[in-house]
Coordinates of C-alpha atoms (C1' of nucleotides) in Angstrom, one line a residue:
Chain A
X1 CA -59.9 -44.8 20.6
X2 CA -58.6 -46.6 17.6
X3 CA -61.2 -48.3 15.5
X4 CA -61.0 -51.0 12.8
X5 CA -63.8 -52.7 11.1
X6 CA -64.6 -55.4 8.5
X7 CA -67.8 -56.8 7.0
X8 CA -67.7 -60.6 7.3
X9 CA -69.5 -61.2 4.1
X10 CA -67.2 -63.9 2.9
X11 CA -63.9 -65.6 3.5
X12 CA -61.4 -63.3 5.1
X13 CA -58.1 -62.8 3.3
X14 CA -54.6 -61.6 4.1
X15 CA -55.6 -58.1 3.1
X16 CA -57.9 -57.8 6.1
X17 CA -54.8 -58.5 8.3
X18 CA -53.4 -55.2 7.2
X19 CA -56.5 -53.4 8.5
X20 CA -56.1 -55.0 11.9
X21 CA -52.4 -54.9 12.1
X22 CA -52.3 -51.2 11.1
X23 CA -54.7 -50.5 13.9
X24 CA -52.8 -52.6 16.3
X25 CA -49.4 -51.0 15.6
X26 CA -51.0 -47.6 15.8
X27 CA -52.4 -48.5 19.2
X28 CA -49.1 -50.0 20.5
X29 CA -47.2 -47.0 19.3
X30 CA -49.6 -44.7 21.1
X31 CA -49.3 -46.9 24.3
X32 CA -45.5 -46.7 24.0
X33 CA -45.8 -43.0 23.8
X34 CA -47.7 -43.0 27.1
X35 CA -51.2 -42.4 25.8
X36 CA -54.3 -44.0 26.9
X37 CA -55.6 -46.0 24.0
X38 CA -58.1 -48.8 23.3
X39 CA -58.5 -50.6 20.0
X40 CA -61.9 -51.9 18.9
X41 CA -62.8 -54.1 16.0
X42 CA -66.2 -53.5 14.6
X43 CA -67.8 -56.4 12.9
X44 CA -70.2 -55.1 10.4
X45 CA -72.8 -57.8 10.9
X46 CA -75.7 -55.4 10.2
X47 CA -74.6 -55.1 6.6
X48 CA -77.0 -56.9 4.2
X49 CA -75.9 -59.9 2.1
X50 CA -75.3 -58.3 -1.3
X51 CA -75.5 -61.3 -3.6
X52 CA -75.1 -65.0 -3.9
X53 CA -71.4 -65.3 -4.0
X54 CA -69.6 -68.1 -5.8
X55 CA -69.1 -70.1 -2.7
X56 CA -72.8 -70.0 -1.8
X57 CA -75.6 -72.3 -2.9
X58 CA -78.6 -70.8 -4.8
X59 CA -80.7 -71.1 -1.7
X60 CA -79.0 -68.0 -0.4
X61 CA -81.1 -66.0 -2.9
X62 CA -83.7 -65.9 -0.2
X63 CA -81.4 -64.0 2.2
X64 CA -80.2 -61.2 -0.1
X65 CA -80.8 -57.9 1.6
X66 CA -80.9 -59.6 5.1
X67 CA -78.3 -58.6 7.7
X68 CA -75.5 -61.1 7.7
X69 CA -75.6 -61.3 11.5
X70 CA -79.1 -62.8 11.2
X71 CA -78.9 -65.4 8.5
X72 CA -77.6 -69.0 8.6
X73 CA -74.0 -69.8 7.9
X74 CA -73.2 -71.8 4.8
X75 CA -72.2 -75.4 5.3
X76 CA -69.5 -77.3 3.4
X77 CA -71.6 -77.3 0.2
X78 CA -72.5 -73.6 0.5
X79 CA -76.0 -74.4 1.6
X80 CA -77.7 -72.7 4.6
X81 CA -76.9 -74.8 7.7
X82 CA -78.4 -75.1 11.2
X83 CA -75.5 -74.1 13.3
X84 CA -74.3 -70.5 13.8
X85 CA -75.0 -67.3 11.9
X86 CA -73.3 -66.2 8.7
X87 CA -71.2 -63.4 10.1
X88 CA -69.9 -65.5 13.0
X89 CA -69.0 -68.3 10.6
X90 CA -66.5 -66.2 8.7
X91 CA -65.4 -64.2 11.6
X92 CA -64.3 -66.9 14.0
X93 CA -61.3 -68.2 12.0
X94 CA -60.1 -64.6 11.6
X95 CA -60.3 -64.0 15.3
X96 CA -58.2 -67.2 15.8
X97 CA -55.7 -65.8 13.4
X98 CA -55.6 -62.5 15.3
X99 CA -54.7 -64.3 18.5
X100 CA -51.8 -65.9 16.8
X101 CA -50.4 -62.6 15.7
X102 CA -50.9 -61.0 19.1
X103 CA -53.9 -58.8 18.4
X104 CA -56.8 -58.9 20.8
X105 CA -59.1 -55.9 20.2
X106 CA -62.4 -55.4 21.9
X107 CA -65.0 -56.8 19.5
X108 CA -68.1 -54.8 18.7
X109 CA -70.9 -56.5 16.9
X110 CA -72.7 -54.0 14.8
X111 CA -75.9 -56.0 14.5
X112 CA -76.0 -56.3 18.3
X113 CA -75.4 -52.6 18.5
X114 CA -78.5 -51.9 16.4
X115 CA -80.5 -54.3 18.6
X116 CA -79.4 -52.3 21.6
X117 CA -80.5 -49.1 20.0
X118 CA -77.0 -47.6 20.1
X119 CA -77.5 -45.9 16.8
X120 CA -80.9 -44.3 17.7
X121 CA -79.5 -40.8 18.6
X122 CA -77.6 -40.7 15.2
X123 CA -80.6 -42.0 13.3
X124 CA -82.8 -39.4 14.8
X125 CA -80.4 -36.6 14.1
X126 CA -79.9 -37.7 10.5
X127 CA -83.7 -37.9 10.0
X128 CA -84.1 -34.4 11.4
X129 CA -81.3 -33.1 9.2
X130 CA -81.9 -35.3 6.2
X131 CA -81.8 -32.5 3.7
X132 CA -78.4 -31.4 5.0
X133 CA -77.2 -35.0 4.9
X134 CA -78.4 -35.3 1.4
X135 CA -76.7 -32.1 0.4
X136 CA -73.4 -33.3 1.9
X137 CA -73.4 -36.7 0.1
X138 CA -74.5 -35.2 -3.2
X139 CA -71.9 -32.4 -3.1
X140 CA -68.9 -34.3 -1.7
X141 CA -69.3 -37.5 -3.6
X142 CA -70.7 -35.8 -6.7
X143 CA -73.5 -38.4 -6.9
X144 CA -77.1 -37.8 -7.1
X145 CA -79.4 -39.4 -4.6
X146 CA -82.9 -40.8 -5.5
X147 CA -85.9 -38.6 -4.6
X148 CA -87.1 -41.2 -2.1
X149 CA -83.7 -41.4 -0.4
X150 CA -84.1 -41.6 3.3
X151 CA -81.3 -41.8 6.0
X152 CA -82.6 -45.1 7.3
X153 CA -83.1 -48.5 5.6
X154 CA -85.9 -50.3 7.4
X155 CA -86.4 -54.1 7.1
X156 CA -89.3 -55.1 4.9
X157 CA -92.0 -57.8 5.5
X158 CA -89.7 -60.6 4.2
X159 CA -86.7 -59.6 6.3
X160 CA -84.8 -57.9 3.5
X161 CA -83.7 -54.3 3.4
X162 CA -83.5 -54.2 -0.4
X163 CA -86.1 -52.1 -2.1
X164 CA -87.8 -50.8 1.0
X165 CA -88.9 -47.2 0.9
X166 CA -89.8 -45.0 3.7
X167 CA -93.3 -43.5 3.3
X168 CA -93.6 -41.6 6.5
X169 CA -92.2 -41.1 9.9
X170 CA -93.0 -39.8 13.4
X171 CA -90.1 -40.5 15.7
X172 CA -89.6 -43.1 16.9
X173 CA -91.9 -44.7 14.4
X174 CA -91.0 -45.2 10.7
X175 CA -93.5 -46.2 8.1
X176 CA -92.3 -48.2 5.1
X177 CA -93.4 -50.1 1.9
X178 CA -91.3 -53.0 0.7
X179 CA -90.6 -54.4 -2.8
X180 CA -93.6 -56.7 -2.5
X181 CA -95.8 -53.7 -2.0
X182 CA -96.4 -54.6 1.7
X183 CA -96.6 -51.7 4.0
X184 CA -95.6 -51.6 7.7
X185 CA -94.1 -49.7 10.5
X186 CA -91.3 -50.1 13.0
X187 CA -90.8 -48.5 16.4
X188 CA -87.1 -47.7 17.0
X189 CA -87.6 -47.2 20.7
X190 CA -88.2 -50.9 20.9
X191 CA -84.9 -52.7 21.5
X192 CA -84.0 -56.3 21.0
X193 CA -85.4 -56.2 17.5
X194 CA -83.6 -55.4 14.3
X195 CA -85.6 -52.6 12.5
X196 CA -83.0 -51.8 9.8
X197 CA -79.9 -49.8 9.5
X198 CA -78.3 -46.6 8.4
X199 CA -77.0 -46.5 4.8
X200 CA -73.2 -47.1 4.8
X201 CA -72.1 -43.5 4.4
X202 CA -74.2 -42.5 7.5
X203 CA -73.5 -45.7 9.4
X204 CA -69.8 -45.0 9.6
X205 CA -69.9 -41.5 11.2
X206 CA -72.7 -42.8 13.5
X207 CA -70.3 -45.5 14.7
X208 CA -67.6 -42.8 15.4
X209 CA -70.0 -40.9 17.5
X210 CA -71.4 -43.6 19.7
X211 CA -68.1 -45.3 20.2
X212 CA -66.0 -42.2 20.6
X213 CA -63.5 -43.1 17.8
X214 CA -60.6 -40.7 17.5
X215 CA -58.4 -42.4 15.0
X216 CA -59.1 -45.0 12.3
X217 CA -57.1 -46.7 9.7
X218 CA -59.0 -47.7 6.5
X219 CA -58.4 -48.9 3.0
X220 CA -57.6 -46.6 0.1
X221 CA -61.0 -47.1 -1.3
X222 CA -62.6 -45.2 1.6
X223 CA -59.8 -42.6 1.6
X224 CA -60.2 -41.4 -2.0
X225 CA -61.5 -37.9 -2.5
X226 CA -65.3 -37.9 -2.5
X227 CA -65.2 -41.3 -0.8
X228 CA -66.9 -42.3 2.4
X229 CA -64.4 -40.7 4.7
X230 CA -64.9 -37.3 3.1
X231 CA -68.6 -37.5 3.3
X232 CA -68.3 -39.1 6.8
X233 CA -66.3 -36.3 8.3
X234 CA -68.9 -33.7 7.2
X235 CA -71.8 -35.9 8.3
X236 CA -70.0 -36.3 11.6
X237 CA -70.3 -32.6 12.1
X238 CA -74.1 -33.0 12.0
X239 CA -73.8 -35.2 15.0
X240 CA -71.6 -32.7 16.7
X241 CA -68.8 -35.2 16.6
X242 CA -65.3 -34.5 15.2
X243 CA -64.3 -37.1 12.7
X244 CA -61.3 -39.4 13.7
X245 CA -57.8 -38.9 12.4
X246 CA -57.7 -40.9 9.2
X247 CA -54.9 -43.3 8.2
X248 CA -55.3 -44.6 4.7
X249 CA -53.5 -47.8 3.8
X250 CA -52.9 -49.5 0.5
X251 CA -53.9 -53.0 -0.3
X252 CA -52.0 -56.2 -0.2
X253 CA -51.7 -58.0 -3.5
X254 CA -50.7 -61.6 -4.2
X255 CA -47.4 -61.5 -6.1
X256 CA -48.2 -61.5 -9.8
X257 CA -51.9 -62.0 -9.4
X258 CA -53.2 -58.5 -8.6
X259 CA -55.5 -57.4 -5.8
X260 CA -57.0 -59.8 -3.4
X261 CA -60.6 -60.6 -4.1
X262 CA -62.7 -63.3 -2.5
X263 CA -65.0 -63.5 -5.5
X264 CA -62.3 -64.1 -8.1
X265 CA -60.7 -66.8 -5.9
X266 CA -57.5 -64.9 -5.6
X267 CA -57.1 -65.2 -2.0
X268 CA -55.0 -66.4 0.9
X269 CA -56.7 -66.7 4.2
X270 CA -55.1 -65.4 7.3
X271 CA -54.9 -68.8 8.9
X272 CA -53.4 -70.3 5.7
X273 CA -50.9 -67.5 5.6
X274 CA -49.9 -68.1 9.2
X275 CA -49.3 -71.7 8.5
X276 CA -46.6 -70.6 6.0
X277 CA -45.3 -67.4 7.6
X278 CA -44.3 -67.2 11.3
X279 CA -46.4 -64.5 13.1
X280 CA -43.5 -62.2 13.9
X281 CA -42.4 -62.3 10.2
X282 CA -46.0 -61.5 9.1
X283 CA -46.1 -58.6 11.5
X284 CA -42.7 -57.4 10.2
X285 CA -44.1 -57.4 6.6
X286 CA -46.7 -54.9 7.7
X287 CA -44.4 -52.9 10.0
X288 CA -41.6 -52.5 7.4
X289 CA -43.9 -51.0 4.8
X290 CA -45.3 -47.5 4.8
X291 CA -49.1 -47.6 4.9
X292 CA -49.5 -45.8 1.6
X293 CA -47.5 -48.4 -0.3
X294 CA -49.0 -51.6 -1.6
X295 CA -47.5 -54.8 -0.4
X296 CA -46.8 -57.8 -2.6
X297 CA -47.6 -60.9 -0.5
X298 CA -45.0 -63.2 -2.0
X299 CA -44.8 -66.7 -0.6
X300 CA -41.8 -67.7 -2.8
X301 CA -38.2 -66.6 -2.7
X302 CA -39.2 -63.3 -1.1
X303 CA -40.3 -65.0 2.0
X304 CA -36.8 -66.2 2.7
X305 CA -35.5 -62.7 2.0
X306 CA -38.1 -61.2 4.3
X307 CA -37.2 -63.6 7.1
X308 CA -33.5 -63.0 6.6
X309 CA -34.1 -59.3 6.7
X310 CA -36.0 -59.5 9.9
X311 CA -33.3 -61.6 11.5
X312 CA -30.5 -59.3 10.4
X313 CA -32.3 -56.2 11.6
X314 CA -33.2 -58.0 14.9
X315 CA -29.5 -58.8 15.4
X316 CA -28.4 -55.4 14.5
X317 CA -30.9 -53.7 16.8
X318 CA -30.0 -56.0 19.7
X319 CA -26.3 -55.3 19.1
X320 CA -26.6 -51.5 19.0
X321 CA -28.6 -51.5 22.2
X322 CA -30.9 -48.8 23.3
X323 CA -28.5 -45.9 23.3
X324 CA -28.1 -44.0 20.1
X325 CA -24.5 -43.6 19.0
X326 CA -23.4 -39.9 19.1
X327 CA -23.1 -37.7 16.0
X328 CA -25.9 -38.8 13.8
X329 CA -27.5 -36.7 11.1
X330 CA -31.2 -36.1 11.5
X331 CA -32.0 -38.6 8.8
X332 CA -29.8 -41.3 10.4
X333 CA -31.5 -40.7 13.8
X334 CA -34.9 -41.2 12.2
X335 CA -33.7 -44.4 10.5
X336 CA -32.3 -45.6 13.8
X337 CA -35.6 -45.1 15.5
X338 CA -37.6 -46.6 12.6
X339 CA -35.4 -49.8 12.8
X340 CA -36.2 -50.2 16.5
X341 CA -39.9 -49.5 16.0
X342 CA -40.1 -52.1 13.2
X343 CA -38.7 -54.7 15.5
X344 CA -40.7 -53.7 18.5
X345 CA -43.9 -53.7 16.6
X346 CA -43.2 -57.1 15.0
X347 CA -43.2 -58.9 18.4
X348 CA -46.3 -61.0 18.9
X349 CA -46.5 -60.0 22.5
X350 CA -46.2 -56.3 23.2
X351 CA -43.2 -55.3 25.3
X352 CA -41.4 -58.6 25.1
X353 CA -37.8 -58.9 24.1
X354 CA -37.4 -60.9 20.9
X355 CA -35.9 -64.3 21.3
X356 CA -32.4 -63.9 19.9
X357 CA -32.0 -67.7 19.9
X358 CA -34.1 -67.8 16.8
X359 CA -31.7 -65.7 14.9
X360 CA -28.8 -68.1 15.6
X361 CA -30.4 -70.5 13.2
X362 CA -31.3 -68.8 9.9
X363 CA -34.5 -69.4 8.1
X364 CA -32.5 -70.8 5.2
X365 CA -30.6 -73.3 7.4
X366 CA -33.8 -74.5 8.9
X367 CA -35.4 -74.8 5.5
X368 CA -32.5 -77.1 4.5
X369 CA -32.7 -79.2 7.6
X370 CA -36.4 -79.6 7.3
X371 CA -36.0 -81.0 3.8
X372 CA -33.5 -83.6 5.0
X373 CA -34.8 -84.6 8.4
X374 CA -38.2 -85.9 9.0
X375 CA -38.2 -85.8 12.7
X376 CA -38.2 -82.4 14.5
X377 CA -36.3 -83.9 17.4
X378 CA -33.5 -85.0 15.0
X379 CA -33.3 -81.4 13.8
X380 CA -33.0 -79.9 17.3
X381 CA -30.5 -82.6 18.2
X382 CA -28.5 -81.9 15.1
X383 CA -28.6 -78.1 15.8
X384 CA -27.4 -78.8 19.3
X385 CA -24.5 -81.0 18.3
X386 CA -23.5 -78.5 15.5
X387 CA -23.4 -75.8 18.1
X388 CA -26.3 -73.7 16.8
X389 CA -28.4 -74.4 19.9
X390 CA -27.3 -74.4 23.5
X391 CA -29.7 -77.2 24.4
X392 CA -31.6 -79.7 22.3
X393 CA -34.8 -77.9 23.3
X394 CA -35.8 -75.1 20.9
X395 CA -37.6 -72.0 21.9
X396 CA -41.3 -71.8 21.0
X397 CA -40.5 -69.2 18.4
X398 CA -38.1 -71.5 16.7
X399 CA -40.4 -74.5 17.0
X400 CA -43.2 -72.5 15.4
X401 CA -40.9 -71.4 12.7
X402 CA -40.0 -74.9 11.8
X403 CA -43.6 -75.9 11.6
X404 CA -44.2 -73.1 9.2
X405 CA -41.3 -74.1 7.1
X406 CA -42.5 -77.7 6.9
X407 CA -45.9 -76.6 5.7
X408 CA -44.3 -74.2 3.3
X409 CA -42.0 -76.9 1.8
X410 CA -45.0 -79.2 1.3
X411 CA -47.0 -76.4 -0.4
X412 CA -47.1 -75.2 -4.0
X413 CA -45.5 -71.9 -2.8
X414 CA -42.1 -73.3 -2.0
X415 CA -39.6 -72.0 -4.6
X416 CA -38.1 -74.8 -6.7
X417 CA -34.7 -73.1 -6.5
X418 CA -34.5 -74.0 -2.9
X419 CA -35.8 -77.5 -3.1
X420 CA -33.1 -80.0 -2.4
X421 CA -33.1 -83.1 -4.5
X422 CA -30.6 -85.4 -2.7
X423 CA -29.2 -87.7 -5.4
X424 CA -28.8 -91.4 -4.9
X425 CA -27.2 -92.0 -8.3
X426 CA -24.8 -89.7 -10.0
X427 CA -26.6 -87.7 -12.6
X428 CA -25.4 -87.1 -16.2
X429 CA -24.7 -83.5 -15.4
X430 CA -22.6 -84.5 -12.5
X431 CA -20.6 -86.9 -14.5
X432 CA -19.9 -84.3 -17.2
X433 CA -18.0 -82.3 -14.5
X434 CA -15.8 -85.1 -13.5
X435 CA -12.3 -84.8 -15.0
X436 CA -9.6 -87.5 -14.5
X437 CA -8.1 -85.2 -11.9
X438 CA -11.4 -84.8 -10.1
X439 CA -11.9 -88.5 -10.2
X440 CA -8.7 -89.0 -8.1
X441 CA -9.8 -86.3 -5.8
X442 CA -13.2 -87.8 -5.2
X443 CA -11.7 -91.2 -4.7
X444 CA -9.5 -89.8 -2.0
X445 CA -12.3 -87.9 -0.5
X446 CA -14.5 -91.0 -0.3
X447 CA -11.7 -92.8 1.5
X448 CA -11.2 -90.0 3.9
X449 CA -14.9 -89.5 4.6
X450 CA -15.3 -93.3 5.2
X451 CA -13.4 -93.0 8.4
X452 CA -13.0 -89.4 9.5
X453 CA -14.9 -88.0 12.5
X454 CA -18.5 -87.2 11.3
X455 CA -18.7 -83.5 12.1
X456 CA -19.1 -80.5 9.9
X457 CA -15.5 -79.4 10.7
X458 CA -13.9 -82.7 9.8
X459 CA -16.0 -83.0 6.6
X460 CA -15.2 -79.5 5.6
X461 CA -11.5 -80.0 6.3
X462 CA -11.4 -83.2 4.3
X463 CA -13.0 -81.4 1.3
X464 CA -10.6 -78.5 1.5
X465 CA -7.4 -80.3 2.4
X466 CA -7.8 -82.8 -0.4
X467 CA -8.8 -80.2 -2.9
X468 CA -5.5 -78.4 -2.3
X469 CA -3.6 -81.7 -2.4
X470 CA -5.1 -82.6 -5.8
X471 CA -4.7 -79.0 -7.0
X472 CA -8.4 -78.3 -7.6
X473 CA -9.6 -74.8 -7.1
X474 CA -11.7 -74.9 -3.9
X475 CA -14.6 -73.2 -5.6
X476 CA -14.6 -75.8 -8.3
X477 CA -14.5 -78.6 -5.8
X478 CA -17.6 -77.4 -4.2
X479 CA -19.4 -76.9 -7.5
X480 CA -18.5 -80.5 -8.4
X481 CA -19.9 -81.8 -5.1
X482 CA -23.1 -79.8 -5.5
X483 CA -23.6 -81.4 -8.9
X484 CA -23.0 -84.9 -7.4
X485 CA -25.2 -84.5 -4.4
X486 CA -27.9 -82.1 -5.6
X487 CA -27.7 -82.1 -9.4
X488 CA -27.2 -78.4 -9.5
X489 CA -24.3 -76.0 -9.2
X490 CA -25.2 -74.3 -5.9
X491 CA -26.6 -75.2 -2.5
X492 CA -26.4 -74.7 1.2
X493 CA -23.2 -75.2 3.1
X494 CA -21.7 -78.4 1.8
X495 CA -20.3 -79.7 5.1
X496 CA -23.7 -79.0 6.8
X497 CA -25.5 -80.8 4.1
X498 CA -23.2 -83.9 4.2
X499 CA -23.2 -83.9 8.0
X500 CA -27.0 -84.4 7.9
X501 CA -26.7 -87.4 5.5
X502 CA -25.7 -90.9 6.6
X503 CA -22.0 -91.5 6.1
X504 CA -22.6 -94.7 4.1
X505 CA -24.8 -92.9 1.7
X506 CA -22.2 -90.1 1.1
X507 CA -19.4 -92.5 0.6
X508 CA -21.4 -94.8 -1.7
X509 CA -22.5 -91.9 -3.9
X510 CA -18.9 -90.6 -4.2
X511 CA -17.8 -94.2 -5.0
X512 CA -20.4 -94.4 -7.6
X513 CA -19.1 -91.4 -9.4
X514 CA -15.5 -92.7 -9.3
X515 CA -16.3 -96.1 -10.8
X516 CA -18.7 -94.7 -13.4
Chain B
rG1 C1' -65.1 -37.3 -17.9
rG2 C1' -63.8 -35.3 -12.5
rG3 C1' -60.6 -36.4 -8.2
rU4 C1' -56.9 -39.0 -4.8
rC5 C1' -52.5 -41.8 -4.3
rU6 C1' -48.0 -44.0 -6.5
rG7 C1' -43.6 -43.6 -10.1
rU8 C1' -36.0 -43.0 -7.1
rA9 C1' -30.0 -48.5 -8.7
rG10 C1' -31.4 -55.1 -11.9
rC11 C1' -35.3 -56.0 -7.5
rU12 C1' -37.6 -53.9 -2.7
rU13 C1' -37.3 -49.1 -1.2
rA14 C1' -35.7 -44.2 2.5
rG15 C1' -35.6 -39.2 1.6
rU16 C1' -40.9 -35.2 -0.7
rC17 C1' -44.9 -32.3 4.6
rA18 C1' -40.1 -27.9 6.9
rG19 C1' -35.7 -27.1 -1.2
rG20 C1' -29.0 -27.2 0.2
rU21 C1' -23.8 -32.2 -3.3
rA22 C1' -29.3 -39.0 -3.7
rG23 C1' -29.2 -43.2 1.4
rA24 C1' -30.2 -48.5 2.6
rG25 C1' -31.3 -53.9 2.0
rC26 C1' -31.2 -57.9 -1.7
rA27 C1' -28.5 -59.3 -6.1
rC28 C1' -23.7 -58.7 -8.6
rC29 C1' -18.0 -58.0 -8.5
rU30 C1' -13.2 -57.9 -5.7
rG31 C1' -10.4 -59.0 -1.4
rG32 C1' -9.9 -61.3 3.5
rC33 C1' -11.1 -65.2 7.1
rU34 C1' -6.0 -72.1 6.0
rC35 C1' -15.3 -72.9 7.9
rU36 C1' -17.8 -72.8 0.5
rU37 C1' -22.3 -70.3 -3.3
rA38 C1' -28.2 -70.7 0.7
rA39 C1' -21.3 -68.1 6.3
rC40 C1' -19.1 -64.0 8.1
rC41 C1' -16.1 -59.4 7.6
rA42 C1' -14.2 -55.3 4.5
rG43 C1' -14.5 -52.7 0.0
rG44 C1' -16.7 -51.8 -4.9
rU45 C1' -19.8 -51.4 -9.6
rG46 C1' -24.5 -49.5 -10.5
rG47 C1' -29.3 -43.7 -10.1
rC48 C1' -30.9 -38.0 -16.9
rC49 C1' -35.0 -39.4 -8.8
rG50 C1' -41.3 -41.4 -15.2
rC51 C1' -41.1 -37.3 -19.0
rG52 C1' -41.4 -31.8 -20.3
rG53 C1' -41.5 -26.9 -18.7
rG54 C1' -41.5 -23.0 -14.6
rU55 C1' -40.0 -20.6 -9.8
rU56 C1' -35.2 -20.3 -7.3
rC57 C1' -28.3 -18.7 -6.2
rG58 C1' -29.9 -23.9 -5.8
rA59 C1' -35.4 -28.8 -7.1
rA60 C1' -36.2 -36.0 -6.2
rC61 C1' -38.7 -32.3 -2.9
rC62 C1' -42.5 -26.3 -4.6
rC63 C1' -45.9 -24.9 -9.2
rC64 C1' -48.0 -26.1 -14.2
rG65 C1' -48.4 -29.8 -17.9
rU66 C1' -47.9 -34.8 -19.5
rC67 C1' -47.4 -40.3 -19.5
rA68 C1' -48.1 -44.9 -16.8
rG69 C1' -50.3 -47.9 -12.7
rA70 C1' -53.8 -48.4 -8.5
rC71 C1' -58.3 -46.6 -6.3
rC72 C1' -62.8 -43.5 -5.7
rC73 C1' -67.0 -40.6 -7.9
rG74 C1' -73.1 -47.0 -8.6
rC75 C1' -73.9 -51.3 -3.7
rC76 C1' -69.7 -53.0 -0.9
rA77 C1' -64.3 -54.9 2.8

RNA sequence: GGGUCUGUAGCUUAGUCAGGUAGAGCACCUGGCUCUUAACCAGGUGGCCGCGGGUUCGAACCCCGUCAGACCCGCCA
């Protein structure tokens, strides 16, 4: 039983994706190894609202200390609204994102679990053994607990769990006094009512025990010595339950901006990320990195490199097949298996063969076409006529990829170095590069392109043949053309680029340079 | 202050648990392909493995120290 969990106290970010994908990949790997595994995703809706976050209106002051599964969701202005509860509000887009990346765990709502009394055995044990529990927490975490510390936080008269102290107990009844001085009792044997919850460090091992968790990935914060995993595994022993195998993972940072944090506004949401990054590429980002290394989520140049790397690896793995070549050193064998696992775990649907068609059109090429062509159908048609696609109908993977690229190009994340600025007038920089010799070449090229067959081959042949004829180094000819068409010294395949432009436009621009 | 993790080529990193001449991708350079740089193929340059000590025939790897970064030891993913 692999468990993951998140508190939906605010907007989910890309960092939470790592929690879930780490669990998912662990689960898939275990399944591939023939084990019986189930993955659950615990939604910590019993956790109290800590404070009025930046995105909340002051009215939420009244809900501090209340479980987030029982308070209203904020509306567009951050005010409490009528529809839905707080936890659900932040969770649902995340669950949507999970579907897109092929993760569908069993959802466990922690608030509901308390309502159903699932935690009662653990609560009772911790109350009985509260001195031992206290000793463990104080010794392992090195922190001193208050004298009135009690292994259960009851809800007070105003619905908040903050500042409520336990004044007595007689299982299943707990007597308390809240911060307003009001006294009351709750009966834990009564289900369907939220009476309160275990403090975090006890809550976690209690979850392990009632759900039967045997393995759990968690962030490095919990994994540090003296952190909640360390106390949790000892507390788990009080419940006669063996703590799950831990898998600590590092955090995802936004390139150049440090750790992700909802409160500081440094965040990219999972759905937002998936509009930019195709799902298999996002999975690959997690799969290719060891869990104990932090990941820079870079939506600039590195995204192209990541996509390229994925495609190259996919191509190589497909080519090498499933049989390992003979005589490999141990290290090479491991590398061979790791390559395969990374590709396998990157697939959105477990057990499916990756669509190789997608690799026949590189991410780069598609990024170029998307900048030149407005209609998707034009792009598929063009890819078909240029021989990249067998039919004018793209695979769903490829279609999804194009839609991501379009969003990416329109966003602030798209790197300027890749942005194509097709020129309609020759720029000053372009003219500087035009020698008398080049002028003759361009003149001849314009004439040739005016009537030659409009295909990448013919265009390319014209460029090359005339360059030789006019004794211009081929490389220089291309640089010259890049200056003329893009106002920079580099670019995508020239013939592919020109092929995508209207012939008249190409000829007119060349003519403009010649007569300038 | 105490503790955990990380530090390897310009960049991203494998290798550290089981010590045996440092591997890869990107970038860069050269050559080839009578389809170029955001094509492909072949080859190449580039590493005091953070620093100092110790153990060992032998250390990126084990031990001690030290520096730098992240995180935990207050609530909290």
